[in-house]
Amino acid sequence: MTTIRIKENSLLAKCAARNLKSGSMALVLGSTIRLHNVTREEFLKDTKWVRHEVAHVKQFQQKGYLRFIVSYLLETFNFGYAHNRYELEARKKERDQYILDGVEFN
Ligand SMILES: [Zn+2]
């Protein structure tokens, strides 16, 4: 069982949204999904989006907190955000109907 925390009105997510010129934003750090400009309810209704962010939570778990952050930033630096392999994987997982099994949100 994986418990994921959702935090609304996140300042970090707001900064990320500004950087990526995106209206609403979800940013994962560890097992917390931080939201900007989207409510918890709106986010949870968007299954593809939820699967995408849960994939990032699992990437954190698989690599370890710091190793994942360093590796993610290196990927982004080398290949750009859109071609970062963690983003490619998360985008693929948007179609994974099993990724939310055993996941609960609080
Ligand atoms: Zn992503």
XYZ file of N, CA and C and ligand atoms in Angstrom:
319
model
N 0.840 -1.205 0.000
C 0.000 0.000 0.000
C 0.872 1.251 0.000
N 0.607 2.131 -0.912
C 1.330 3.404 -0.969
C 0.369 4.526 -0.602
N 0.732 5.304 0.398
C -0.084 6.456 0.767
C 0.557 7.717 0.222
N -0.224 8.457 -0.533
C 0.269 9.677 -1.168
C -0.455 10.884 -0.595
N 0.311 11.872 -0.225
C -0.261 13.091 0.328
C -0.469 14.100 -0.801
N -1.569 14.812 -0.724
C -1.818 15.863 -1.720
C -1.831 17.210 -1.010
N -1.017 18.121 -1.492
C -0.944 19.440 -0.885
C -1.383 20.485 -1.904
N -2.435 21.214 -1.570
C -2.929 22.257 -2.464
C -2.172 23.570 -2.215
N -2.274 24.491 -3.169
C -1.684 25.834 -3.035
C -0.197 25.800 -2.689
N 0.525 24.934 -3.351
C 1.950 24.802 -3.074
C 2.752 25.911 -3.762
N 3.610 26.540 -2.981
C 4.455 27.603 -3.511
C 5.481 27.041 -4.500
N 6.008 25.855 -4.164
C 6.975 25.200 -5.059
C 6.347 24.889 -6.414
N 5.133 24.394 -6.388
C 4.435 24.074 -7.636
C 4.158 25.356 -8.421
N 3.910 26.431 -7.700
C 3.683 27.717 -8.354
C 4.940 28.170 -9.096
N 6.097 28.025 -8.449
C 7.375 28.372 -9.089
C 7.603 27.503 -10.323
N 7.325 26.222 -10.197
C 7.514 25.302 -11.323
C 6.589 25.677 -12.473
N 5.361 26.038 -12.149
C 4.385 26.428 -13.174
C 4.885 27.653 -13.927
N 5.463 28.584 -13.195
C 5.983 29.804 -13.814
C 7.130 29.451 -14.772
N 8.009 28.567 -14.292
C 9.144 28.126 -15.105
C 8.719 27.463 -16.400
N 7.718 26.599 -16.294
C 7.282 25.822 -17.458
C 6.164 26.528 -18.211
N 5.827 27.758 -17.771
C 4.759 28.538 -18.395
C 3.466 27.737 -18.507
N 3.118 27.099 -17.388
C 1.939 26.246 -17.361
C 0.908 26.845 -16.403
N -0.363 26.755 -16.746
C -1.419 27.315 -15.913
C -1.563 26.596 -14.597
N -1.916 25.332 -14.652
C -1.979 24.554 -13.423
C -0.836 23.555 -13.415
N -0.523 23.095 -12.228
C 0.710 22.335 -12.086
C 0.602 21.337 -10.943
N 1.195 20.177 -11.153
C 1.395 19.226 -10.065
C 2.887 18.928 -10.024
N 3.430 18.937 -8.821
C 4.863 18.701 -8.646
C 5.021 17.643 -7.555
N 5.771 16.603 -7.868
C 5.959 15.524 -6.895
C 7.303 15.661 -6.207
N 7.267 15.587 -4.881
C 8.502 15.470 -4.093
C 8.282 14.323 -3.127
N 9.037 13.260 -3.297
C 8.848 12.091 -2.441
C 7.467 11.505 -2.654
N 6.675 11.383 -1.579
C 5.331 10.837 -1.737
C 4.268 11.913 -1.552
N 4.631 13.149 -1.853
C 3.660 14.244 -1.799
C 3.492 14.852 -3.189
N 2.228 15.007 -3.588
C 1.918 15.694 -4.839
C 1.498 17.111 -4.473
N 2.255 18.080 -4.953
C 1.985 19.479 -4.642
C 1.273 20.120 -5.819
N 0.171 20.787 -5.532
C -0.653 21.354 -6.604
C -0.608 22.863 -6.613
N -0.702 23.407 -7.825
C -0.872 24.855 -7.992
C -2.006 25.099 -8.978
N -2.936 25.963 -8.581
C -4.001 26.383 -9.480
C -4.926 25.244 -9.917
N -5.022 24.214 -9.102
C -5.967 23.122 -9.327
C -6.323 22.573 -7.949
N -7.601 22.260 -7.731
C -7.969 21.723 -6.417
C -7.706 20.224 -6.393
N -7.675 19.673 -5.201
C -7.513 18.246 -5.000
C -8.588 17.474 -5.780
N -9.837 17.971 -5.697
C -10.959 17.296 -6.355
C -10.789 17.296 -7.876
N -10.448 18.457 -8.419
C -10.252 18.554 -9.874
C -9.120 17.633 -10.323
N -8.041 17.642 -9.549
C -6.886 16.804 -9.885
C -7.275 15.322 -9.884
N -7.944 14.881 -8.806
C -8.258 13.454 -8.671
C -9.246 12.963 -9.728
N -10.009 13.885 -10.318
C -10.954 13.504 -11.372
C -10.246 13.230 -12.696
N -9.030 13.742 -12.830
C -8.278 13.608 -14.077
C -7.366 12.378 -13.992
N -7.924 11.234 -14.340
C -7.230 9.957 -14.117
C -5.854 9.907 -14.780
N -5.765 10.397 -16.003
C -4.469 10.358 -16.696
C -3.426 11.184 -15.954
N -3.861 12.321 -15.469
C -2.953 13.198 -14.737
C -2.511 12.537 -13.418
N -3.481 11.916 -12.726
C -3.165 11.236 -11.461
C -2.168 10.106 -11.713
N -2.406 9.314 -12.754
C -1.480 8.215 -13.078
C -0.077 8.748 -13.346
N -0.004 9.868 -14.069
C 1.286 10.476 -14.398
C 2.061 10.841 -13.125
N 1.365 11.493 -12.188
C 2.060 11.935 -10.966
C 2.385 10.750 -10.057
N 1.500 9.746 -10.030
C 1.788 8.545 -9.236
C 3.029 7.837 -9.792
N 3.198 7.878 -11.109
C 4.407 7.290 -11.713
C 5.652 7.985 -11.162
N 5.580 9.303 -10.973
C 6.736 10.021 -10.406
C 6.969 9.612 -8.944
N 5.886 9.434 -8.183
C 6.050 8.968 -6.788
C 6.794 7.635 -6.786
N 6.431 6.755 -7.705
C 7.083 5.440 -7.772
C 8.538 5.568 -8.205
N 8.839 6.533 -9.064
C 10.237 6.769 -9.461
C 11.062 7.200 -8.248
N 10.482 8.060 -7.414
C 11.162 8.454 -6.173
C 11.443 7.229 -5.308
N 10.447 6.355 -5.187
C 10.605 5.169 -4.337
C 11.668 4.229 -4.892
N 11.678 4.078 -6.226
C 12.609 3.127 -6.833
C 14.062 3.602 -6.737
N 14.288 4.879 -6.965
C 15.675 5.368 -6.996
C 16.169 5.893 -5.663
N 15.238 6.261 -4.794
C 15.637 6.937 -3.566
C 15.540 8.439 -3.777
N 15.188 9.144 -2.726
C 14.828 10.559 -2.800
C 15.886 11.419 -3.506
N 17.095 11.461 -2.926
C 18.118 12.355 -3.476
C 18.620 11.894 -4.832
N 18.823 10.593 -4.956
C 19.315 10.061 -6.237
C 18.345 10.375 -7.361
N 17.054 10.289 -7.033
C 16.073 10.595 -8.081
C 16.124 12.067 -8.471
N 16.180 12.951 -7.496
C 16.195 14.386 -7.810
C 17.413 14.737 -8.668
N 18.582 14.225 -8.275
C 19.808 14.515 -9.027
C 19.688 13.970 -10.449
N 19.238 12.725 -10.556
C 19.122 12.080 -11.852
C 18.089 12.792 -12.733
N 16.969 13.191 -12.131
C 15.919 13.903 -12.864
C 16.450 15.234 -13.413
N 17.174 15.955 -12.563
C 17.700 17.257 -13.000
C 18.743 17.085 -14.101
N 19.583 16.057 -13.980
C 20.573 15.787 -15.022
C 19.905 15.455 -16.345
N 18.878 14.621 -16.279
C 18.122 14.267 -17.498
C 17.551 15.517 -18.153
N 16.974 16.392 -17.316
C 16.357 17.607 -17.843
C 17.425 18.513 -18.450
N 18.554 18.611 -17.759
C 19.656 19.438 -18.245
C 20.174 18.913 -19.581
N 20.324 17.597 -19.696
C 20.911 16.997 -20.900
C 19.943 16.887 -22.071
N 18.699 16.578 -21.775
C 17.765 16.260 -22.865
C 16.566 17.191 -22.930
N 16.408 18.063 -21.928
C 15.242 18.932 -21.896
C 14.077 18.255 -21.188
N 13.183 19.055 -20.680
C 12.071 18.539 -19.887
C 11.262 17.477 -20.636
N 10.905 17.773 -21.887
C 10.002 16.878 -22.621
C 10.648 15.530 -22.944
N 11.984 15.508 -23.053
C 12.657 14.257 -23.413
C 13.361 13.602 -22.243
N 13.211 14.188 -21.091
C 13.665 13.579 -19.843
C 13.040 12.174 -19.733
N 13.857 11.147 -19.470
C 13.324 9.786 -19.516
C 12.267 9.517 -18.445
N 12.345 10.281 -17.335
C 11.335 10.097 -16.286
C 9.990 10.662 -16.729
N 10.047 11.722 -17.522
C 8.802 12.263 -18.077
C 8.240 11.339 -19.161
N 9.130 10.788 -19.975
C 8.671 9.852 -21.012
C 7.976 8.664 -20.353
N 8.600 8.134 -19.283
C 8.007 6.986 -18.585
C 6.660 7.362 -17.959
N 6.614 8.520 -17.302
C 5.374 8.944 -16.654
C 4.264 9.135 -17.686
N 4.622 9.646 -18.868
C 3.615 9.833 -19.912
C 3.076 8.489 -20.400
N 3.979 7.510 -20.467
C 3.554 6.175 -20.866
C 2.617 5.563 -19.819
N 2.923 5.841 -18.550
C 2.129 5.279 -17.449
C 0.729 5.879 -17.351
N 0.488 6.966 -18.087
C -0.858 7.559 -18.079
C -1.882 6.567 -18.617
N -1.413 5.596 -19.386
C -2.325 4.588 -19.948
C -2.292 3.280 -19.160
N -1.542 3.253 -18.044
C -1.422 2.033 -17.234
C -2.590 1.944 -16.250
N -3.538 1.057 -16.558
C -4.743 1.003 -15.732
C -4.491 0.370 -14.363
N -3.317 -0.182 -14.142
C -3.037 -0.833 -12.857
C -2.193 0.011 -11.911
N -1.708 1.148 -12.398
C -0.743 1.898 -11.596
C -1.353 2.445 -10.297
N -2.673 2.613 -10.278
C -3.301 3.151 -9.063
C -3.708 2.064 -8.072
N -3.479 0.797 -8.417
C -3.788 -0.293 -7.485
C -2.918 -0.174 -6.243
N -3.526 -0.262 -5.076
C -2.764 -0.196 -3.830
C -2.297 1.211 -3.469
N -2.839 2.209 -4.159
C -2.478 3.589 -3.859
C -3.649 4.270 -3.174
N -3.394 4.948 -2.062
C -4.452 5.749 -1.443
C -3.950 7.172 -1.225
N -4.904 8.099 -1.245
C -4.559 9.508 -1.095
C -5.083 10.028 0.226
N -4.280 10.830 0.893
C -4.822 11.473 2.100
C -4.454 12.945 2.153
Zn 5.842 14.584 -15.154
